[in-house]
């Protein structure tokens, strides 16, 4: 069956078709980065309005590319939350209209479940149970995943998300928005020995995260050392985030006795994080799984795939539809 996936939770309009027979996915993505860059972050109302203008042309472009017609689609999936309410409503309204018009079922997908399942799109030998580290612009979660849909949250951030910290430090370093890729690039040229930033909350037991202190520490260093130290600060900041995430993953794996680690969400695109966790899992005799680069950040493919699995277990959304700007992953 072909499932159409629609992602509009933030600043990317993502559309995909998942083919359950071939297990292949095709997708189209429109990023609003240019619109929001001048404001240094996502402006919700501009995001909603832009989704409205892009969503139907993207669906048409994808159908053309895949040589499919709407009549070939047997199910629709959309991101119902968490995210920006206006942006979510655009995807939800489009999904329900299509499903109603075509008389096919529609599934509401949790955005973070989409991220969490994204590595399954490419990894043949990934299986349950595993620990998932979900690191995006809005969330930092360590999750024990015992089966599809069975999520126990082991730790989350008390303040800023990892991606949010990248974005805020990048803004101070005058690197623009989004900050993750820019910091990562700059850090490659940075001297790792010049500064050592704190690894927050690693000196006490537990799996909670906190990145706001590290953000403040970085901002104070920028003020003290000046923007000329930019690359070294980017390096020190990135090393601190990566180390902190690795320490908490190690704890979660040891605590649960699990040997598989899934890392997903926008920050999982970070090359330094990927290297560190790959080395870590090799040293622990375990395995690590990442989505392919284009499915780390927001996309429609992960929503089409998660929606397919939700439809398979009989999940159906009925009218009137609703979106859930706040939606705990462990309530699924
Ligand atoms: O998953 P995502 O696309 O959107 C949310 O669901 O939030 O994640 C976006 C976040 C942004 O904060 C961005 O700076 C970060 O992911 N990001 C990165 C990298 N690429 C994207 N952070 C660090 N290194 C990267 N290469
Ligand atoms: Zn996301």
mmCIF file of C-alpha atoms and ligand atoms in Angstrom:
data_model
loop_
_atom_site.group_PDB
_atom_site.id
_atom_site.type_symbol
_atom_site.label_atom_id
_atom_site.label_comp_id
_atom_site.label_asym_id
_atom_site.label_seq_id
_atom_site.Cartn_x
_atom_site.Cartn_y
_atom_site.Cartn_z
ATOM 1 C CA UNK A 1 0.000 0.000 0.000
ATOM 2 C CA UNK A 2 1.026 3.623 -0.578
ATOM 3 C CA UNK A 3 0.812 5.942 2.437
ATOM 4 C CA UNK A 4 1.053 9.700 1.983
ATOM 5 C CA UNK A 5 2.894 11.427 4.856
ATOM 6 C CA UNK A 6 2.539 15.108 5.725
ATOM 7 C CA UNK A 7 4.876 16.967 8.097
ATOM 8 C CA UNK A 8 4.203 20.625 9.002
ATOM 9 C CA UNK A 9 5.017 20.855 12.713
ATOM 10 C CA UNK A 10 7.600 23.617 12.445
ATOM 11 C CA UNK A 11 9.455 25.257 9.559
ATOM 12 C CA UNK A 12 9.675 22.433 7.038
ATOM 13 C CA UNK A 13 6.901 21.316 4.722
ATOM 14 C CA UNK A 14 7.630 17.615 4.218
ATOM 15 C CA UNK A 15 5.619 15.319 1.948
ATOM 16 C CA UNK A 16 6.376 11.644 1.281
ATOM 17 C CA UNK A 17 4.931 8.434 -0.078
ATOM 18 C CA UNK A 18 5.877 5.188 1.664
ATOM 19 C CA UNK A 19 5.405 2.020 -0.368
ATOM 20 C CA UNK A 20 4.929 -0.881 2.042
ATOM 21 C CA UNK A 21 5.515 -3.494 -0.680
ATOM 22 C CA UNK A 22 8.956 -2.320 -1.673
ATOM 23 C CA UNK A 23 9.702 -0.564 1.675
ATOM 24 C CA UNK A 24 10.840 2.432 -0.348
ATOM 25 C CA UNK A 25 10.041 6.042 0.355
ATOM 26 C CA UNK A 26 10.045 9.085 -1.928
ATOM 27 C CA UNK A 27 9.811 12.581 -0.539
ATOM 28 C CA UNK A 28 9.690 16.311 -1.201
ATOM 29 C CA UNK A 29 10.870 18.904 1.268
ATOM 30 C CA UNK A 30 10.536 22.642 1.403
ATOM 31 C CA UNK A 31 12.516 24.399 4.123
ATOM 32 C CA UNK A 32 11.420 27.847 5.321
ATOM 33 C CA UNK A 33 14.882 28.578 6.746
ATOM 34 C CA UNK A 34 15.354 31.693 4.582
ATOM 35 C CA UNK A 35 12.078 33.206 5.803
ATOM 36 C CA UNK A 36 12.958 32.795 9.489
ATOM 37 C CA UNK A 37 16.721 33.414 9.285
ATOM 38 C CA UNK A 38 16.287 37.220 9.352
ATOM 39 C CA UNK A 39 14.470 36.901 12.708
ATOM 40 C CA UNK A 40 16.994 34.458 14.206
ATOM 41 C CA UNK A 41 14.318 31.847 14.878
ATOM 42 C CA UNK A 42 10.978 30.500 13.693
ATOM 43 C CA UNK A 43 8.097 33.015 13.537
ATOM 44 C CA UNK A 44 4.990 30.826 14.015
ATOM 45 C CA UNK A 45 2.514 32.887 11.979
ATOM 46 C CA UNK A 46 4.900 33.116 9.010
ATOM 47 C CA UNK A 47 5.456 29.368 9.239
ATOM 48 C CA UNK A 48 1.711 28.583 9.073
ATOM 49 C CA UNK A 49 1.126 30.917 6.133
ATOM 50 C CA UNK A 50 4.011 29.461 4.185
ATOM 51 C CA UNK A 51 2.863 25.857 4.763
ATOM 52 C CA UNK A 52 -0.509 26.884 3.260
ATOM 53 C CA UNK A 53 1.113 28.033 0.023
ATOM 54 C CA UNK A 54 3.591 25.142 -0.315
ATOM 55 C CA UNK A 55 1.686 22.044 0.755
ATOM 56 C CA UNK A 56 -0.497 21.336 -2.306
ATOM 57 C CA UNK A 57 2.198 22.107 -4.924
ATOM 58 C CA UNK A 58 4.570 19.769 -3.016
ATOM 59 C CA UNK A 59 2.005 16.960 -3.004
ATOM 60 C CA UNK A 60 1.471 17.466 -6.738
ATOM 61 C CA UNK A 61 5.225 17.502 -7.389
ATOM 62 C CA UNK A 62 5.699 14.282 -5.443
ATOM 63 C CA UNK A 63 2.867 12.513 -7.281
ATOM 64 C CA UNK A 64 4.389 13.607 -10.582
ATOM 65 C CA UNK A 65 7.856 12.413 -9.556
ATOM 66 C CA UNK A 66 6.566 9.019 -8.387
ATOM 67 C CA UNK A 67 4.148 8.687 -11.327
ATOM 68 C CA UNK A 68 1.346 8.040 -8.861
ATOM 69 C CA UNK A 69 -2.142 9.499 -8.825
ATOM 70 C CA UNK A 70 -4.225 10.270 -5.747
ATOM 71 C CA UNK A 71 -6.251 7.139 -6.506
ATOM 72 C CA UNK A 72 -3.131 5.025 -5.771
ATOM 73 C CA UNK A 73 -2.899 6.308 -2.180
ATOM 74 C CA UNK A 74 -4.524 4.004 0.412
ATOM 75 C CA UNK A 75 -3.807 5.955 3.596
ATOM 76 C CA UNK A 76 -2.755 9.387 4.828
ATOM 77 C CA UNK A 77 -0.602 10.252 7.844
ATOM 78 C CA UNK A 78 0.082 13.682 9.299
ATOM 79 C CA UNK A 79 2.027 15.121 12.206
ATOM 80 C CA UNK A 80 -0.609 15.934 14.846
ATOM 81 C CA UNK A 81 1.910 17.216 17.412
ATOM 82 C CA UNK A 82 3.948 18.309 19.204
ATOM 83 C CA UNK A 83 4.679 21.521 17.334
ATOM 84 C CA UNK A 84 3.370 24.971 16.422
ATOM 85 C CA UNK A 85 -0.416 24.945 16.515
ATOM 86 C CA UNK A 86 -1.036 26.924 13.311
ATOM 87 C CA UNK A 87 1.578 24.955 11.383
ATOM 88 C CA UNK A 88 0.162 21.630 12.590
ATOM 89 C CA UNK A 89 -3.360 22.693 11.576
ATOM 90 C CA UNK A 90 -2.285 23.155 7.947
ATOM 91 C CA UNK A 91 -1.033 19.569 7.692
ATOM 92 C CA UNK A 92 -3.958 18.150 9.655
ATOM 93 C CA UNK A 93 -6.589 19.963 7.544
ATOM 94 C CA UNK A 94 -4.907 18.866 4.310
ATOM 95 C CA UNK A 95 -4.599 15.247 5.465
ATOM 96 C CA UNK A 96 -8.204 15.009 6.617
ATOM 97 C CA UNK A 97 -9.541 16.712 3.477
ATOM 98 C CA UNK A 98 -7.646 14.292 1.239
ATOM 99 C CA UNK A 99 -8.676 11.275 3.294
ATOM 100 C CA UNK A 100 -12.318 12.368 3.291
ATOM 101 C CA UNK A 101 -12.308 13.089 -0.433
ATOM 102 C CA UNK A 102 -10.604 9.801 -1.288
ATOM 103 C CA UNK A 103 -12.492 7.817 1.351
ATOM 104 C CA UNK A 104 -9.297 6.357 2.826
ATOM 105 C CA UNK A 105 -8.101 6.110 6.450
ATOM 106 C CA UNK A 106 -5.997 8.761 8.120
ATOM 107 C CA UNK A 107 -3.552 8.399 11.036
ATOM 108 C CA UNK A 108 -2.286 11.079 13.427
ATOM 109 C CA UNK A 109 1.460 10.745 14.025
ATOM 110 C CA UNK A 110 3.536 11.954 16.975
ATOM 111 C CA UNK A 111 6.438 13.962 15.535
ATOM 112 C CA UNK A 112 9.003 12.430 17.911
ATOM 113 C CA UNK A 113 7.791 8.900 17.117
ATOM 114 C CA UNK A 114 8.449 9.807 13.485
ATOM 115 C CA UNK A 115 12.032 10.802 14.339
ATOM 116 C CA UNK A 116 12.499 7.713 16.507
ATOM 117 C CA UNK A 117 11.435 5.334 13.731
ATOM 118 C CA UNK A 118 13.338 7.089 10.917
ATOM 119 C CA UNK A 119 16.402 4.764 11.135
ATOM 120 C CA UNK A 120 14.139 1.815 10.220
ATOM 121 C CA UNK A 121 13.787 3.330 6.735
ATOM 122 C CA UNK A 122 17.393 2.347 5.943
ATOM 123 C CA UNK A 123 18.602 -0.098 8.593
ATOM 124 C CA UNK A 124 17.789 -3.699 7.703
ATOM 125 C CA UNK A 125 19.023 -5.138 10.999
ATOM 126 C CA UNK A 126 17.529 -2.671 13.480
ATOM 127 C CA UNK A 127 15.153 -4.368 15.906
ATOM 128 C CA UNK A 128 13.495 -3.787 19.284
ATOM 129 C CA UNK A 129 14.288 -3.270 22.122
ATOM 130 C CA UNK A 130 16.609 -0.265 22.077
ATOM 131 C CA UNK A 131 17.469 3.006 23.737
ATOM 132 C CA UNK A 132 16.590 6.080 21.681
ATOM 133 C CA UNK A 133 18.352 9.403 22.072
ATOM 134 C CA UNK A 134 16.069 11.978 20.461
ATOM 135 C CA UNK A 135 17.789 15.312 19.983
ATOM 136 C CA UNK A 136 15.994 18.035 18.076
ATOM 137 C CA UNK A 137 15.298 21.746 18.246
ATOM 138 C CA UNK A 138 12.404 21.221 20.643
ATOM 139 C CA UNK A 139 13.257 18.015 22.511
ATOM 140 C CA UNK A 140 16.058 16.096 24.206
ATOM 141 C CA UNK A 141 14.803 12.692 25.276
ATOM 142 C CA UNK A 142 16.279 9.363 26.312
ATOM 143 C CA UNK A 143 13.655 6.708 25.695
ATOM 144 C CA UNK A 144 13.525 2.991 26.422
ATOM 145 C CA UNK A 145 11.757 1.489 23.420
ATOM 146 C CA UNK A 146 10.558 -2.038 24.173
ATOM 147 C CA UNK A 147 8.390 -2.373 21.051
ATOM 148 C CA UNK A 148 6.676 -0.217 18.442
ATOM 149 C CA UNK A 149 4.535 2.274 20.388
ATOM 150 C CA UNK A 150 5.942 1.291 23.814
ATOM 151 C CA UNK A 151 7.978 4.244 24.975
ATOM 152 C CA UNK A 152 9.288 4.846 28.463
ATOM 153 C CA UNK A 153 10.985 8.182 28.980
ATOM 154 C CA UNK A 154 14.172 7.725 31.029
ATOM 155 C CA UNK A 155 15.391 11.301 30.868
ATOM 156 C CA UNK A 156 14.629 14.649 29.319
ATOM 157 C CA UNK A 157 15.881 18.191 29.418
ATOM 158 C CA UNK A 158 14.927 20.430 32.307
ATOM 159 C CA UNK A 159 15.307 23.544 30.160
ATOM 160 C CA UNK A 160 16.692 24.053 26.624
ATOM 161 C CA UNK A 161 16.773 21.245 24.066
ATOM 162 C CA UNK A 162 20.155 20.297 22.590
ATOM 163 C CA UNK A 163 19.291 21.774 19.178
ATOM 164 C CA UNK A 164 17.948 24.922 20.815
ATOM 165 C CA UNK A 165 21.295 25.363 22.619
ATOM 166 C CA UNK A 166 23.118 24.995 19.269
ATOM 167 C CA UNK A 167 20.797 27.632 17.779
ATOM 168 C CA UNK A 168 21.188 30.107 20.648
ATOM 169 C CA UNK A 169 24.980 29.824 20.850
ATOM 170 C CA UNK A 170 25.170 30.139 17.051
ATOM 171 C CA UNK A 171 23.133 33.331 17.230
ATOM 172 C CA UNK A 172 25.632 34.801 19.716
ATOM 173 C CA UNK A 173 28.487 33.709 17.451
ATOM 174 C CA UNK A 174 26.723 35.515 14.586
ATOM 175 C CA UNK A 175 26.383 32.292 12.633
ATOM 176 C CA UNK A 176 22.705 32.720 11.709
ATOM 177 C CA UNK A 177 19.804 30.276 11.950
ATOM 178 C CA UNK A 178 19.672 27.269 12.226
ATOM 179 C CA UNK A 179 22.819 27.047 14.279
ATOM 180 C CA UNK A 180 23.609 23.332 14.392
ATOM 181 C CA UNK A 181 25.171 22.882 10.951
ATOM 182 C CA UNK A 182 27.068 26.212 11.216
ATOM 183 C CA UNK A 183 28.576 25.409 14.638
ATOM 184 C CA UNK A 184 29.491 21.931 13.472
ATOM 185 C CA UNK A 185 31.346 23.297 10.421
ATOM 186 C CA UNK A 186 33.149 25.983 12.386
ATOM 187 C CA UNK A 187 34.094 23.574 15.201
ATOM 188 C CA UNK A 188 36.135 21.521 12.723
ATOM 189 C CA UNK A 189 38.623 24.417 12.581
ATOM 190 C CA UNK A 190 38.529 24.992 16.344
ATOM 191 C CA UNK A 191 41.270 24.142 18.818
ATOM 192 C CA UNK A 192 39.935 21.465 21.184
ATOM 193 C CA UNK A 193 42.457 22.292 23.927
ATOM 194 C CA UNK A 194 41.845 26.013 24.292
ATOM 195 C CA UNK A 195 38.639 25.896 26.363
ATOM 196 C CA UNK A 196 36.934 23.193 28.363
ATOM 197 C CA UNK A 197 33.209 23.832 28.870
ATOM 198 C CA UNK A 198 31.144 22.091 31.592
ATOM 199 C CA UNK A 199 29.342 18.793 30.918
ATOM 200 C CA UNK A 200 26.040 19.674 32.629
ATOM 201 C CA UNK A 201 24.503 17.256 35.128
ATOM 202 C CA UNK A 202 27.075 14.532 34.535
ATOM 203 C CA UNK A 203 28.592 14.880 38.026
ATOM 204 C CA UNK A 204 25.470 13.434 39.658
ATOM 205 C CA UNK A 205 23.473 10.305 38.944
ATOM 206 C CA UNK A 206 20.438 10.381 36.692
ATOM 207 C CA UNK A 207 19.454 10.775 33.064
ATOM 208 C CA UNK A 208 18.081 14.318 33.008
ATOM 209 C CA UNK A 209 19.688 16.971 30.811
ATOM 210 C CA UNK A 210 20.108 20.714 31.189
ATOM 211 C CA UNK A 211 21.645 22.884 28.490
ATOM 212 C CA UNK A 212 20.804 26.402 29.596
ATOM 213 C CA UNK A 213 23.825 26.680 31.923
ATOM 214 C CA UNK A 214 26.135 25.541 29.131
ATOM 215 C CA UNK A 215 24.521 28.101 26.837
ATOM 216 C CA UNK A 216 25.160 30.873 29.420
ATOM 217 C CA UNK A 217 28.731 29.634 29.932
ATOM 218 C CA UNK A 218 29.282 29.808 26.168
ATOM 219 C CA UNK A 219 27.778 33.286 25.918
ATOM 220 C CA UNK A 220 29.984 34.519 28.795
ATOM 221 C CA UNK A 221 33.046 33.071 27.068
ATOM 222 C CA UNK A 222 32.099 34.858 23.838
ATOM 223 C CA UNK A 223 31.820 38.142 25.806
ATOM 224 C CA UNK A 224 35.157 37.585 27.572
ATOM 225 C CA UNK A 225 37.212 36.295 24.651
ATOM 226 C CA UNK A 226 35.583 38.151 21.773
ATOM 227 C CA UNK A 227 34.192 36.856 18.511
ATOM 228 C CA UNK A 228 37.741 36.162 17.216
ATOM 229 C CA UNK A 229 37.767 33.036 19.372
ATOM 230 C CA UNK A 230 34.639 31.863 17.519
ATOM 231 C CA UNK A 231 35.928 28.558 16.133
ATOM 232 C CA UNK A 232 37.512 27.501 19.455
ATOM 233 C CA UNK A 233 34.292 28.367 21.319
ATOM 234 C CA UNK A 234 32.182 26.450 18.786
ATOM 235 C CA UNK A 235 34.506 23.478 19.266
ATOM 236 C CA UNK A 236 34.382 23.640 23.071
ATOM 237 C CA UNK A 237 30.591 23.980 23.047
ATOM 238 C CA UNK A 238 30.067 21.101 20.627
ATOM 239 C CA UNK A 239 32.496 18.852 22.508
ATOM 240 C CA UNK A 240 30.612 19.560 25.753
ATOM 241 C CA UNK A 241 27.209 18.731 24.227
ATOM 242 C CA UNK A 242 28.504 15.583 22.518
ATOM 243 C CA UNK A 243 30.281 14.344 25.673
ATOM 244 C CA UNK A 244 27.218 15.007 27.815
ATOM 245 C CA UNK A 245 24.928 13.119 25.434
ATOM 246 C CA UNK A 246 27.392 10.205 25.267
ATOM 247 C CA UNK A 247 27.680 9.980 29.059
ATOM 248 C CA UNK A 248 23.885 9.838 29.460
ATOM 249 C CA UNK A 249 23.521 7.242 26.686
ATOM 250 C CA UNK A 250 26.127 5.056 28.391
ATOM 251 C CA UNK A 251 24.207 5.315 31.667
ATOM 252 C CA UNK A 252 20.875 4.461 30.015
ATOM 253 C CA UNK A 253 22.372 1.428 28.254
ATOM 254 C CA UNK A 254 24.035 0.170 31.445
ATOM 255 C CA UNK A 255 20.894 0.757 33.501
ATOM 256 C CA UNK A 256 18.634 -1.172 31.118
ATOM 257 C CA UNK A 257 21.173 -3.744 29.903
ATOM 258 C CA UNK A 258 20.239 -2.904 26.292
ATOM 259 C CA UNK A 259 22.872 -3.026 23.547
ATOM 260 C CA UNK A 260 21.229 -1.070 20.716
ATOM 261 C CA UNK A 261 21.168 2.700 20.493
ATOM 262 C CA UNK A 262 19.070 4.748 18.064
ATOM 263 C CA UNK A 263 19.953 8.417 17.658
ATOM 264 C CA UNK A 264 17.505 10.647 15.796
ATOM 265 C CA UNK A 265 16.236 14.223 15.430
ATOM 266 C CA UNK A 266 17.994 17.208 13.867
ATOM 267 C CA UNK A 267 21.092 17.065 16.105
ATOM 268 C CA UNK A 268 21.697 13.431 15.063
ATOM 269 C CA UNK A 269 23.023 14.919 11.803
ATOM 270 C CA UNK A 270 26.004 16.203 13.801
ATOM 271 C CA UNK A 271 29.120 14.442 12.540
ATOM 272 C CA UNK A 272 31.034 14.740 15.798
ATOM 273 C CA UNK A 273 28.100 13.193 17.727
ATOM 274 C CA UNK A 274 27.859 10.372 15.191
ATOM 275 C CA UNK A 275 31.580 9.601 15.484
ATOM 276 C CA UNK A 276 31.550 9.704 19.267
ATOM 277 C CA UNK A 277 28.522 7.411 19.605
ATOM 278 C CA UNK A 278 29.798 5.029 16.933
ATOM 279 C CA UNK A 279 33.083 4.655 18.856
ATOM 280 C CA UNK A 280 31.199 4.329 22.140
ATOM 281 C CA UNK A 281 28.936 1.530 20.916
ATOM 282 C CA UNK A 282 31.874 -0.311 19.355
ATOM 283 C CA UNK A 283 33.700 -0.169 22.704
ATOM 284 C CA UNK A 284 30.596 -1.461 24.502
ATOM 285 C CA UNK A 285 30.061 -4.266 21.980
ATOM 286 C CA UNK A 286 26.718 -2.794 20.938
ATOM 287 C CA UNK A 287 25.279 -1.217 17.824
ATOM 288 C CA UNK A 288 24.216 2.313 16.966
ATOM 289 C CA UNK A 289 21.689 3.354 14.323
ATOM 290 C CA UNK A 290 21.187 6.793 12.794
ATOM 291 C CA UNK A 291 18.742 7.934 10.131
ATOM 292 C CA UNK A 292 20.387 8.796 6.840
ATOM 293 C CA UNK A 293 21.409 12.459 6.812
ATOM 294 C CA UNK A 294 18.341 13.792 4.970
ATOM 295 C CA UNK A 295 15.991 12.090 7.465
ATOM 296 C CA UNK A 296 17.677 13.459 10.618
ATOM 297 C CA UNK A 297 15.960 16.840 10.391
ATOM 298 C CA UNK A 298 12.224 17.201 9.822
ATOM 299 C CA UNK A 299 10.839 15.394 6.787
ATOM 300 C CA UNK A 300 7.684 13.726 5.491
ATOM 301 C CA UNK A 301 9.263 10.280 5.059
ATOM 302 C CA UNK A 302 9.397 9.522 8.774
ATOM 303 C CA UNK A 303 5.740 10.557 9.113
ATOM 304 C CA UNK A 304 4.626 8.395 6.170
ATOM 305 C CA UNK A 305 6.469 5.403 7.666
ATOM 306 C CA UNK A 306 5.225 5.906 11.249
ATOM 307 C CA UNK A 307 1.720 6.507 9.835
ATOM 308 C CA UNK A 308 1.875 3.269 7.859
ATOM 309 C CA UNK A 309 2.701 1.361 11.074
ATOM 310 C CA UNK A 310 -0.113 3.163 12.940
ATOM 311 C CA UNK A 311 -2.621 2.328 10.180
ATOM 312 C CA UNK A 312 -1.438 -1.299 10.276
ATOM 313 C CA UNK A 313 -2.463 -1.608 13.924
ATOM 314 C CA UNK A 314 -5.853 -0.138 13.100
ATOM 315 C CA UNK A 315 -5.372 3.404 14.260
ATOM 316 C CA UNK A 316 -7.811 5.813 12.595
ATOM 317 C CA UNK A 317 -8.463 9.502 13.189
ATOM 318 C CA UNK A 318 -12.031 10.627 12.804
ATOM 319 C CA UNK A 319 -13.557 14.052 12.278
ATOM 320 C CA UNK A 320 -13.563 16.613 13.761
ATOM 321 C CA UNK A 321 -9.770 16.549 13.801
ATOM 322 C CA UNK A 322 -7.549 18.091 16.414
ATOM 323 C CA UNK A 323 -3.849 18.824 16.785
ATOM 324 C CA UNK A 324 -1.766 18.509 19.936
ATOM 325 C CA UNK A 325 0.904 21.229 20.325
ATOM 326 C CA UNK A 326 1.957 19.475 23.545
ATOM 327 C CA UNK A 327 1.822 15.713 23.457
ATOM 328 C CA UNK A 328 3.947 13.504 25.757
ATOM 329 C CA UNK A 329 5.564 10.644 23.807
ATOM 330 C CA UNK A 330 4.926 8.177 26.632
ATOM 331 C CA UNK A 331 1.170 8.752 26.396
ATOM 332 C CA UNK A 332 0.968 6.910 23.057
HETATM 333 O O1 LIG B 1 14.360 17.650 14.184
HETATM 334 P P1 LIG B 1 14.516 19.033 13.708
HETATM 335 O O2 LIG B 1 14.665 19.270 12.232
HETATM 336 O O3 LIG B 1 13.325 19.938 14.159
HETATM 337 C C1 LIG B 1 12.688 19.769 15.402
HETATM 338 O O4 LIG B 1 11.880 18.837 15.531
HETATM 339 O O5 LIG B 1 13.031 20.584 16.283
HETATM 340 O O6 LIG B 1 15.781 19.643 14.494
HETATM 341 C C2 LIG B 1 16.242 20.924 14.226
HETATM 342 C C3 LIG B 1 17.432 21.191 15.138
HETATM 343 C C4 LIG B 1 17.910 22.631 15.091
HETATM 344 O O7 LIG B 1 18.049 23.103 16.415
HETATM 345 C C5 LIG B 1 19.258 22.529 14.390
HETATM 346 O O8 LIG B 1 20.196 23.513 14.794
HETATM 347 C C6 LIG B 1 19.713 21.145 14.797
HETATM 348 O O9 LIG B 1 18.536 20.358 14.762
HETATM 349 N N1 LIG B 1 20.715 20.591 13.868
HETATM 350 C C7 LIG B 1 21.986 20.308 14.222
HETATM 351 C C8 LIG B 1 22.635 19.869 13.045
HETATM 352 N N2 LIG B 1 21.733 19.895 12.025
HETATM 353 C C9 LIG B 1 20.559 20.329 12.553
HETATM 354 N N3 LIG B 1 22.621 20.403 15.410
HETATM 355 C C10 LIG B 1 23.915 20.063 15.436
HETATM 356 N N4 LIG B 1 24.620 19.653 14.369
HETATM 357 C C11 LIG B 1 24.021 19.544 13.149
HETATM 358 N N5 LIG B 1 24.724 19.129 12.089
HETATM 359 ZN ZN1 LIG B 2 11.755 17.340 14.407
#
